[in-house]
Amino acid sequence: MVKVGILGVGTVGASVAHILESNADILTARAGKEIVVKSGVVKNLAKDRRVNIPLTDNPLDVVDDPEIDIVVELMGGVEEPYALVKKALENGKAVVTANKALLAYHRYELEEIAGNIPLLYEASTAGGIPIIRALRNGLAANHIQSIQGIMNGTTNYMLTKMIQEGAQYDVILKEAQDLGYAEADPTFDVGGFDASHKLLILASIAYGIDAKPEDILIEGIQNITQTDVNFAKEFGYEIKLLGIAKKVDKGVELRVHPTMIPAHSMIAKVDGVMNAVSVVGDCVGETMYYGPGAGGHATASAVIADIVDIVRGNQGPMMGYKRGLESGLTLLPQEEIITHYYLRMEVDDRSGVLAAITRELEKFDISIESMLQQPHNKDSRVKLLFTTHACQEVRIREAIKALKELRCVYGDIVMMRIEK
Ligand code: HSE
């Protein structure tokens, strides 16, 4: 018999306990041993958890219990779970975690501490989709050329409603929160941080890149308006918050931002709270993984897959590469990213304005691909919407700064990246 202790019996923890009990028949058959939860840790013992397992409010009752073989960490946060996971590993216990923030910051230290003790984390990225297994095992033969993923259900739900129903940002955020998908602090979702944690985990497995959220380009969906949505529709794009990892000559681009993508692409059709990840490998070509990125049972499904793997004795380097044998690829500086751009700005509606703007873009060698001028409003100003041919991030950033200095341009210039 294998005994499990759960740190954090919230929605996911309770689902783990329920499924281990209700699906015990197949789990014993698949793992080869019976798996039982010995105890779970909660902050508030007075709250009814609707679970059939002994509860304690002291995490050391789990991490120091010599009878517990596997510690499942579902607490959230970074430093407290780090200390507890470290202690559990030092006590020789295998660990399963769903904690993407913990891994975004400490995955390589934890790999070092774990040594040969299994530390698995399937549920940390895209919830119930077995994307970690796909990358670590199923695609092990491939040099990974790119990963593009919708890795945050809250923002995908919001964007879908904004695009399909013209919904207001605040109303739709509240709806996503009520559905239980949003993080405790919704800035984590709408600001792209949640997705960045997941992208960093995937980028480690794919490329061996050791980067932190602060090192990469992260932009959220806060500035998207119906003007952008309508432009995207007119020009055949969908808008998605994508996590992108792309191998280019000199290194690997890692970025999270709202992205205009062709409406006919597979990932553009992923709506609502669903997640999807497209991975291109040099042998296999494009593969695509789709499913629920959050929710108690879906996330618990991934947690339990890890428990089963540990009981079966399946192992391999935690982050996918044997230490010291990583790909040697490095993170490409943000300024060197090359892509297409969309720009939105408000300008005076008079002769010479367009010429002034295109002159400015010419200085930075930026070529316009398409353009839309929206009709007059009462201030004699118009909205100008452009897309550009591919250019380097540094040039578009400098061009935006210069354009903002022009007297004919008002307020902020909104930029969105386009992936063809
Ligand atoms: N807040 C996350 C989401 C939950 O919306 O996808 C899963 O990490």
CSV table of C-alpha atoms and ligand atoms in Angstrom, one decimal:
chain,number,residue,atom,x,y,z
A,1,MET,CA,0.0,0.0,0.0
A,2,VAL,CA,1.2,3.5,-0.8
A,3,LYS,CA,0.3,6.4,1.5
A,4,VAL,CA,-0.2,9.9,0.4
A,5,GLY,CA,-0.3,13.2,2.4
A,6,ILE,CA,-1.9,16.3,0.8
A,7,LEU,CA,-0.7,19.8,1.6
A,8,GLY,CA,-3.8,21.9,0.9
A,9,VAL,CA,-7.2,20.3,0.7
A,10,GLY,CA,-9.1,22.9,-1.3
A,11,THR,CA,-11.0,22.2,-4.5
A,12,VAL,CA,-8.2,20.2,-6.2
A,13,GLY,CA,-7.1,18.5,-3.0
A,14,ALA,CA,-10.6,17.4,-2.3
A,15,SER,CA,-11.0,16.1,-5.8
A,16,VAL,CA,-7.7,14.1,-5.5
A,17,ALA,CA,-9.0,12.5,-2.3
A,18,HIS,CA,-12.4,11.7,-3.9
A,19,ILE,CA,-10.9,10.2,-7.1
A,20,LEU,CA,-8.4,8.1,-5.2
A,21,GLU,CA,-11.3,6.6,-3.4
A,22,SER,CA,-13.9,6.4,-6.2
A,23,ASN,CA,-11.5,5.1,-8.9
A,24,ALA,CA,-9.5,2.9,-6.5
A,25,ASP,CA,-10.2,-0.2,-8.7
A,26,ILE,CA,-8.5,1.1,-11.9
A,27,LEU,CA,-5.8,3.0,-9.9
A,28,THR,CA,-4.7,-0.2,-8.1
A,29,ALA,CA,-4.8,-2.1,-11.3
A,30,ARG,CA,-2.7,0.6,-13.1
A,31,ALA,CA,-0.2,1.4,-10.4
A,32,GLY,CA,0.1,-2.2,-9.1
A,33,LYS,CA,-0.5,-1.1,-5.5
A,34,GLU,CA,-3.3,0.3,-3.5
A,35,ILE,CA,-3.0,4.1,-3.0
A,36,VAL,CA,-4.6,5.7,0.1
A,37,VAL,CA,-4.6,9.2,1.5
A,38,LYS,CA,-3.3,9.1,5.1
A,39,SER,CA,-3.9,12.8,5.9
A,40,GLY,CA,-4.5,16.2,4.5
A,41,VAL,CA,-3.4,19.7,5.7
A,42,VAL,CA,-5.8,22.7,5.8
A,43,LYS,CA,-5.4,26.1,7.3
A,44,ASN,CA,-8.8,26.2,8.9
A,45,LEU,CA,-10.0,23.0,10.5
A,46,ALA,CA,-13.4,24.4,11.3
A,47,LYS,CA,-14.3,24.7,7.5
A,48,ASP,CA,-16.2,21.7,6.1
A,49,ARG,CA,-14.1,20.1,3.3
A,50,ARG,CA,-16.5,17.3,2.4
A,51,VAL,CA,-13.7,14.8,2.3
A,52,ASN,CA,-13.3,11.4,4.0
A,53,ILE,CA,-9.7,11.8,5.1
A,54,PRO,CA,-8.1,12.7,8.5
A,55,LEU,CA,-7.2,16.5,8.5
A,56,THR,CA,-4.6,18.4,10.4
A,57,ASP,CA,-3.5,22.1,10.4
A,58,ASN,CA,0.1,21.3,10.8
A,59,PRO,CA,2.0,20.6,7.6
A,60,LEU,CA,4.8,18.9,9.5
A,61,ASP,CA,2.3,16.1,10.4
A,62,VAL,CA,2.5,15.2,6.7
A,63,VAL,CA,6.1,16.0,5.7
A,64,ASP,CA,7.6,14.5,8.8
A,65,ASP,CA,5.3,11.4,8.9
A,66,PRO,CA,7.5,8.4,8.3
A,67,GLU,CA,4.5,6.4,7.0
A,68,ILE,CA,3.8,8.8,4.2
A,69,ASP,CA,5.5,7.9,0.9
A,70,ILE,CA,4.2,10.7,-1.4
A,71,VAL,CA,3.5,14.3,-0.5
A,72,VAL,CA,1.1,16.2,-2.8
A,73,GLU,CA,1.6,19.9,-2.6
A,74,LEU,CA,-1.5,22.0,-3.6
A,75,MET,CA,-1.1,25.0,-1.3
A,76,GLY,CA,-0.2,27.8,-3.8
A,77,GLY,CA,2.3,30.5,-3.0
A,78,VAL,CA,6.0,30.2,-3.4
A,79,GLU,CA,8.2,30.3,-0.3
A,80,GLU,CA,6.1,28.3,2.1
A,81,PRO,CA,5.5,25.4,-0.2
A,82,TYR,CA,9.2,25.6,-1.3
A,83,ALA,CA,10.3,25.0,2.3
A,84,LEU,CA,7.8,22.2,2.8
A,85,VAL,CA,8.6,20.4,-0.5
A,86,LYS,CA,12.3,20.7,0.3
A,87,LYS,CA,11.8,19.1,3.7
A,88,ALA,CA,9.6,16.4,2.2
A,89,LEU,CA,12.4,15.6,-0.3
A,90,GLU,CA,15.0,15.7,2.4
A,91,ASN,CA,12.9,13.2,4.3
A,92,GLY,CA,13.0,10.9,1.3
A,93,LYS,CA,9.4,11.4,0.2
A,94,ALA,CA,8.4,11.6,-3.4
A,95,VAL,CA,6.5,14.9,-4.3
A,96,VAL,CA,3.7,15.8,-6.6
A,97,THR,CA,3.0,19.5,-7.1
A,98,ALA,CA,0.5,21.5,-9.1
A,99,ASN,CA,2.2,24.7,-8.1
A,100,LYS,CA,3.3,26.6,-11.2
A,101,ALA,CA,4.6,29.6,-9.3
A,102,LEU,CA,6.8,27.4,-7.1
A,103,LEU,CA,8.3,25.9,-10.3
A,104,ALA,CA,8.6,29.1,-12.2
A,105,TYR,CA,10.9,30.3,-9.4
A,106,HIS,CA,12.6,27.2,-7.9
A,107,ARG,CA,12.4,24.3,-10.4
A,108,TYR,CA,16.1,23.9,-10.8
A,109,GLU,CA,16.9,24.2,-7.1
A,110,LEU,CA,14.2,21.6,-6.5
A,111,GLU,CA,15.6,19.3,-9.1
A,112,GLU,CA,19.0,19.5,-7.4
A,113,ILE,CA,17.5,18.8,-4.0
A,114,ALA,CA,15.3,15.9,-5.3
A,115,GLY,CA,18.3,14.1,-6.9
A,116,ASN,CA,16.9,10.6,-7.6
A,117,ILE,CA,13.7,11.1,-5.6
A,118,PRO,CA,10.7,11.7,-8.0
A,119,LEU,CA,9.2,15.2,-8.1
A,120,LEU,CA,6.4,15.4,-10.7
A,121,TYR,CA,4.3,18.3,-11.7
A,122,GLU,CA,1.9,17.5,-14.6
A,123,ALA,CA,-0.9,19.5,-13.0
A,124,SER,CA,1.2,22.7,-12.9
A,125,THR,CA,0.7,23.5,-16.6
A,126,ALA,CA,-2.6,23.4,-18.5
A,127,GLY,CA,-4.5,21.6,-15.8
A,128,GLY,CA,-5.8,18.3,-17.1
A,129,ILE,CA,-3.9,18.2,-20.4
A,130,PRO,CA,-0.9,15.8,-20.2
A,131,ILE,CA,1.4,18.3,-21.8
A,132,ILE,CA,4.3,17.8,-19.5
A,133,ARG,CA,4.3,14.0,-20.3
A,134,ALA,CA,3.9,14.8,-24.0
A,135,LEU,CA,7.0,17.0,-23.9
A,136,ARG,CA,9.2,15.0,-21.5
A,137,ASN,CA,8.4,11.6,-22.9
A,138,GLY,CA,6.2,11.5,-26.0
A,139,LEU,CA,8.3,14.0,-28.0
A,140,ALA,CA,11.7,13.1,-26.5
A,141,ALA,CA,13.0,12.3,-30.0
A,142,ASN,CA,12.4,15.8,-31.3
A,143,HIS,CA,14.3,19.1,-31.3
A,144,ILE,CA,11.4,21.4,-30.3
A,145,GLN,CA,10.9,24.2,-32.8
A,146,SER,CA,8.1,26.0,-31.1
A,147,ILE,CA,5.4,25.9,-28.5
A,148,GLN,CA,2.3,28.1,-28.7
A,149,GLY,CA,-0.3,27.8,-26.0
A,150,ILE,CA,-3.5,29.1,-24.6
A,151,MET,CA,-2.5,28.4,-21.0
A,152,ASN,CA,-4.9,30.5,-19.1
A,153,GLY,CA,-8.6,29.7,-19.1
A,154,THR,CA,-9.7,32.9,-17.4
A,155,THR,CA,-8.3,35.2,-20.2
A,156,ASN,CA,-9.4,32.8,-22.9
A,157,TYR,CA,-13.0,32.9,-21.5
A,158,MET,CA,-12.8,36.7,-21.3
A,159,LEU,CA,-11.5,37.2,-24.8
A,160,THR,CA,-14.0,34.7,-26.3
A,161,LYS,CA,-16.9,36.7,-24.7
A,162,MET,CA,-15.4,40.0,-25.8
A,163,ILE,CA,-15.0,38.8,-29.3
A,164,GLN,CA,-18.2,36.8,-29.8
A,165,GLU,CA,-20.6,38.8,-27.6
A,166,GLY,CA,-19.0,42.3,-27.4
A,167,ALA,CA,-18.9,41.8,-23.6
A,168,GLN,CA,-17.5,44.4,-21.2
A,169,TYR,CA,-14.1,43.6,-19.6
A,170,ASP,CA,-15.1,44.0,-16.0
A,171,VAL,CA,-18.4,42.2,-16.2
A,172,ILE,CA,-16.7,39.2,-17.9
A,173,LEU,CA,-13.8,39.1,-15.4
A,174,LYS,CA,-16.4,38.8,-12.6
A,175,GLU,CA,-18.1,36.0,-14.4
A,176,ALA,CA,-14.8,34.1,-14.8
A,177,GLN,CA,-14.1,34.6,-11.1
A,178,ASP,CA,-17.6,33.3,-10.2
A,179,LEU,CA,-16.9,30.2,-12.4
A,180,GLY,CA,-13.9,29.5,-10.2
A,181,TYR,CA,-11.2,29.7,-12.9
A,182,ALA,CA,-9.5,32.9,-11.9
A,183,GLU,CA,-6.5,33.1,-9.5
A,184,ALA,CA,-7.1,34.7,-6.1
A,185,ASP,CA,-5.5,37.9,-7.5
A,186,PRO,CA,-7.0,38.2,-11.0
A,187,THR,CA,-4.0,40.3,-12.1
A,188,PHE,CA,-2.2,37.0,-12.3
A,189,ASP,CA,-4.6,35.9,-15.0
A,190,VAL,CA,-5.3,39.1,-16.9
A,191,GLY,CA,-1.6,40.4,-16.6
A,192,GLY,CA,-0.3,37.2,-18.2
A,193,PHE,CA,1.7,36.1,-15.2
A,194,ASP,CA,-0.1,32.7,-14.7
A,195,ALA,CA,0.6,31.9,-18.3
A,196,SER,CA,4.2,32.9,-18.0
A,197,HIS,CA,4.8,30.5,-15.1
A,198,LYS,CA,3.4,27.7,-17.3
A,199,LEU,CA,5.4,28.8,-20.3
A,200,LEU,CA,8.7,28.8,-18.3
A,201,ILE,CA,8.0,25.2,-17.1
A,202,LEU,CA,7.4,24.0,-20.7
A,203,ALA,CA,10.5,26.0,-22.0
A,204,SER,CA,12.7,24.2,-19.5
A,205,ILE,CA,11.5,20.8,-20.6
A,206,ALA,CA,11.8,21.7,-24.3
A,207,TYR,CA,15.0,23.7,-24.3
A,208,GLY,CA,16.6,23.4,-20.8
A,209,ILE,CA,16.2,27.2,-20.4
A,210,ASP,CA,16.6,28.4,-16.8
A,211,ALA,CA,14.7,31.7,-16.8
A,212,LYS,CA,12.5,33.5,-14.3
A,213,PRO,CA,9.2,35.4,-15.0
A,214,GLU,CA,11.1,38.7,-14.6
A,215,ASP,CA,13.4,37.7,-17.5
A,216,ILE,CA,10.8,37.4,-20.2
A,217,LEU,CA,8.3,39.5,-22.1
A,218,ILE,CA,4.9,39.4,-20.3
A,219,GLU,CA,1.9,41.5,-21.4
A,220,GLY,CA,-1.7,41.1,-20.4
A,221,ILE,CA,-5.1,41.7,-22.0
A,222,GLN,CA,-6.0,44.8,-20.1
A,223,ASN,CA,-5.7,47.2,-23.0
A,224,ILE,CA,-7.7,45.4,-25.6
A,225,THR,CA,-10.8,47.2,-26.7
A,226,GLN,CA,-13.7,46.5,-29.1
A,227,THR,CA,-11.8,48.6,-31.7
A,228,ASP,CA,-9.0,46.0,-31.7
A,229,VAL,CA,-11.5,43.2,-31.7
A,230,ASN,CA,-13.3,44.6,-34.8
A,231,PHE,CA,-10.0,45.3,-36.6
A,232,ALA,CA,-8.9,41.7,-36.0
A,233,LYS,CA,-12.2,40.3,-37.3
A,234,GLU,CA,-12.0,42.5,-40.4
A,235,PHE,CA,-8.5,41.3,-41.2
A,236,GLY,CA,-9.1,37.6,-40.5
A,237,TYR,CA,-7.5,37.3,-37.1
A,238,GLU,CA,-8.6,36.0,-33.6
A,239,ILE,CA,-7.0,37.5,-30.5
A,240,LYS,CA,-5.6,35.0,-28.0
A,241,LEU,CA,-3.4,35.4,-25.0
A,242,LEU,CA,-0.5,33.1,-26.1
A,243,GLY,CA,2.5,31.7,-24.3
A,244,ILE,CA,5.1,31.4,-27.1
A,245,ALA,CA,8.5,29.6,-27.0
A,246,LYS,CA,10.3,29.7,-30.3
A,247,LYS,CA,13.7,28.5,-31.3
A,248,VAL,CA,15.4,31.0,-33.5
A,249,ASP,CA,19.0,31.1,-34.8
A,250,LYS,CA,20.5,32.7,-31.8
A,251,GLY,CA,18.4,31.3,-29.0
A,252,VAL,CA,14.9,30.9,-27.7
A,253,GLU,CA,12.2,33.6,-27.7
A,254,LEU,CA,9.9,33.3,-24.6
A,255,ARG,CA,6.9,35.6,-24.5
A,256,VAL,CA,3.4,35.9,-23.2
A,257,HIS,CA,1.1,38.5,-24.8
A,258,PRO,CA,-2.2,39.0,-26.5
A,259,THR,CA,-1.6,37.9,-30.1
A,260,MET,CA,-3.5,38.2,-33.3
A,261,ILE,CA,-3.4,34.8,-35.0
A,262,PRO,CA,-5.1,33.8,-38.3
A,263,ALA,CA,-8.7,32.9,-37.6
A,264,HIS,CA,-8.4,29.6,-39.5
A,265,SER,CA,-5.5,28.3,-37.4
A,266,MET,CA,-6.4,25.4,-35.0
A,267,ILE,CA,-5.5,27.3,-31.8
A,268,ALA,CA,-7.7,30.2,-32.9
A,269,LYS,CA,-10.7,27.9,-32.6
A,270,VAL,CA,-10.1,27.1,-28.9
A,271,ASP,CA,-12.8,29.1,-27.1
A,272,GLY,CA,-14.0,29.6,-23.6
A,273,VAL,CA,-12.1,28.4,-20.6
A,274,MET,CA,-10.4,25.6,-22.6
A,275,ASN,CA,-6.6,25.4,-22.9
A,276,ALA,CA,-4.6,24.2,-25.9
A,277,VAL,CA,-0.9,23.8,-26.7
A,278,SER,CA,0.6,23.4,-30.1
A,279,VAL,CA,4.1,21.9,-30.2
A,280,VAL,CA,6.2,21.6,-33.3
A,281,GLY,CA,9.0,19.1,-33.3
A,282,ASP,CA,11.6,18.5,-36.0
A,283,CYS,CA,10.6,14.8,-36.5
A,284,VAL,CA,6.9,14.8,-35.7
A,285,GLY,CA,5.8,18.2,-37.1
A,286,GLU,CA,2.9,19.9,-35.4
A,287,THR,CA,1.1,18.2,-32.6
A,288,MET,CA,-1.8,19.8,-30.6
A,289,TYR,CA,-3.1,19.2,-27.1
A,290,TYR,CA,-6.5,20.4,-26.0
A,291,GLY,CA,-8.5,20.2,-22.8
A,292,PRO,CA,-9.5,21.8,-19.5
A,293,GLY,CA,-6.8,23.9,-18.0
A,294,ALA,CA,-8.3,24.3,-14.6
A,295,GLY,CA,-11.1,22.9,-12.3
A,296,GLY,CA,-10.9,20.4,-9.4
A,297,HIS,CA,-11.4,17.1,-11.2
A,298,ALA,CA,-9.4,18.0,-14.3
A,299,THR,CA,-6.4,19.1,-12.3
A,300,ALA,CA,-6.7,16.2,-9.9
A,301,SER,CA,-6.6,13.9,-12.9
A,302,ALA,CA,-3.1,15.2,-13.7
A,303,VAL,CA,-2.0,15.0,-10.0
A,304,ILE,CA,-3.1,11.4,-9.8
A,305,ALA,CA,-1.3,10.5,-13.1
A,306,ASP,CA,1.9,11.6,-11.3
A,307,ILE,CA,1.1,9.6,-8.2
A,308,VAL,CA,0.6,6.5,-10.4
A,309,ASP,CA,3.8,7.1,-12.3
A,310,ILE,CA,5.7,7.4,-9.0
A,311,VAL,CA,4.2,4.1,-7.7
A,312,ARG,CA,5.1,2.4,-11.0
A,313,GLY,CA,8.6,3.6,-10.6
A,314,ASN,CA,8.7,5.7,-13.8
A,315,GLN,CA,11.4,8.2,-13.7
A,316,GLY,CA,13.7,10.5,-15.7
A,317,PRO,CA,15.3,13.9,-15.1
A,318,MET,CA,12.8,16.2,-13.4
A,319,MET,CA,13.2,19.0,-16.0
A,320,GLY,CA,13.6,16.7,-19.0
A,321,TYR,CA,17.4,17.1,-19.5
A,322,LYS,CA,20.2,15.3,-17.6
A,323,ARG,CA,21.9,18.1,-15.7
A,324,GLY,CA,24.9,19.4,-17.6
A,325,LEU,CA,23.6,18.1,-20.9
A,326,GLU,CA,21.1,20.8,-21.6
A,327,SER,CA,20.6,22.1,-25.1
A,328,GLY,CA,23.0,25.0,-24.6
A,329,LEU,CA,20.3,27.4,-26.0
A,330,THR,CA,19.9,30.7,-24.2
A,331,LEU,CA,17.0,33.1,-23.8
A,332,LEU,CA,16.9,35.6,-26.7
A,333,PRO,CA,16.8,39.2,-25.4
A,334,GLN,CA,13.3,40.7,-25.8
A,335,GLU,CA,14.6,43.5,-28.1
A,336,GLU,CA,15.7,40.9,-30.7
A,337,ILE,CA,12.3,39.2,-31.0
A,338,ILE,CA,11.1,39.5,-34.6
A,339,THR,CA,7.4,39.4,-35.4
A,340,HIS,CA,4.6,41.4,-37.1
A,341,TYR,CA,2.8,44.2,-35.1
A,342,TYR,CA,-0.5,45.9,-34.9
A,343,LEU,CA,-0.7,49.5,-33.8
A,344,ARG,CA,-3.6,51.6,-32.7
A,345,MET,CA,-3.4,55.3,-32.2
A,346,GLU,CA,-5.6,58.4,-32.2
A,347,VAL,CA,-4.5,61.2,-34.5
A,348,ASP,CA,-5.7,64.6,-35.9
A,349,ASP,CA,-7.8,64.3,-39.0
A,350,ARG,CA,-6.1,66.7,-41.3
A,351,SER,CA,-3.8,66.7,-44.3
A,352,GLY,CA,-0.2,65.6,-43.8
A,353,VAL,CA,-0.8,63.5,-40.7
A,354,LEU,CA,-0.6,60.2,-42.4
A,355,ALA,CA,2.6,61.3,-44.1
A,356,ALA,CA,4.1,62.4,-40.8
A,357,ILE,CA,3.4,59.0,-39.3
A,358,THR,CA,4.7,56.9,-42.2
A,359,ARG,CA,7.8,59.2,-42.3
A,360,GLU,CA,8.4,58.3,-38.7
A,361,LEU,CA,7.9,54.6,-39.3
A,362,GLU,CA,10.3,54.8,-42.3
A,363,LYS,CA,13.1,56.1,-40.0
A,364,PHE,CA,12.9,52.8,-38.1
A,365,ASP,CA,12.7,50.8,-41.4
A,366,ILE,CA,9.1,49.6,-40.5
A,367,SER,CA,6.9,48.8,-43.4
A,368,ILE,CA,3.1,49.0,-43.2
A,369,GLU,CA,1.3,45.9,-44.3
A,370,SER,CA,-2.3,47.0,-43.9
A,371,MET,CA,-4.1,50.1,-42.6
A,372,LEU,CA,-7.6,51.2,-41.5
A,373,GLN,CA,-8.7,54.7,-40.6
A,374,GLN,CA,-11.9,54.8,-38.6
A,375,PRO,CA,-14.5,57.5,-39.4
A,376,HIS,CA,-14.6,61.0,-37.9
A,377,ASN,CA,-15.5,61.5,-34.4
A,378,LYS,CA,-16.6,64.9,-33.0
A,379,ASP,CA,-13.1,66.0,-31.9
A,380,SER,CA,-11.9,65.9,-35.5
A,381,ARG,CA,-9.7,63.0,-34.6
A,382,VAL,CA,-9.6,59.6,-36.1
A,383,LYS,CA,-8.3,56.2,-35.0
A,384,LEU,CA,-5.5,54.8,-37.2
A,385,LEU,CA,-5.0,51.0,-37.1
A,386,PHE,CA,-1.9,49.5,-38.8
A,387,THR,CA,-0.3,46.2,-39.2
A,388,THR,CA,3.4,46.0,-40.1
A,389,HIS,CA,5.6,43.6,-41.9
A,390,ALA,CA,8.0,41.6,-39.7
A,391,CYS,CA,10.4,43.8,-37.7
A,392,GLN,CA,12.5,43.7,-34.6
A,393,GLU,CA,10.9,44.4,-31.3
A,394,VAL,CA,13.5,47.1,-30.5
A,395,ARG,CA,12.5,49.0,-33.7
A,396,ILE,CA,8.8,49.0,-33.0
A,397,ARG,CA,9.4,50.1,-29.4
A,398,GLU,CA,11.6,53.0,-30.6
A,399,ALA,CA,9.1,53.9,-33.3
A,400,ILE,CA,6.2,54.1,-30.8
A,401,LYS,CA,8.2,56.4,-28.6
A,402,ALA,CA,8.9,58.7,-31.6
A,403,LEU,CA,5.3,58.6,-32.8
A,404,LYS,CA,4.1,59.6,-29.3
A,405,GLU,CA,6.2,62.8,-29.6
A,406,LEU,CA,4.4,63.9,-32.7
A,407,ARG,CA,1.9,66.7,-32.1
A,408,CYS,CA,-0.7,65.0,-34.3
A,409,VAL,CA,-0.8,61.9,-32.1
A,410,TYR,CA,-2.9,61.8,-28.9
A,411,GLY,CA,-2.6,59.6,-25.8
A,412,ASP,CA,-1.2,56.1,-25.7
A,413,ILE,CA,-0.4,54.0,-28.7
A,414,VAL,CA,-1.6,50.4,-28.3
A,415,MET,CA,0.6,47.6,-29.8
A,416,MET,CA,-0.3,44.0,-30.3
A,417,ARG,CA,1.9,41.3,-31.8
A,418,ILE,CA,0.8,39.2,-34.7
A,419,GLU,CA,1.8,35.6,-35.4
A,420,LYS,CA,1.2,34.3,-38.9
B,1,HSE,N1,-6.3,30.8,-13.2
B,1,HSE,C1,-5.9,29.7,-14.0
B,1,HSE,C2,-6.6,29.8,-15.4
B,1,HSE,C3,-6.2,28.4,-13.3
B,1,HSE,O1,-7.5,30.6,-15.5
B,1,HSE,O2,-6.3,29.0,-16.3
B,1,HSE,C4,-5.3,27.3,-13.7
B,1,HSE,O3,-3.9,27.6,-13.5
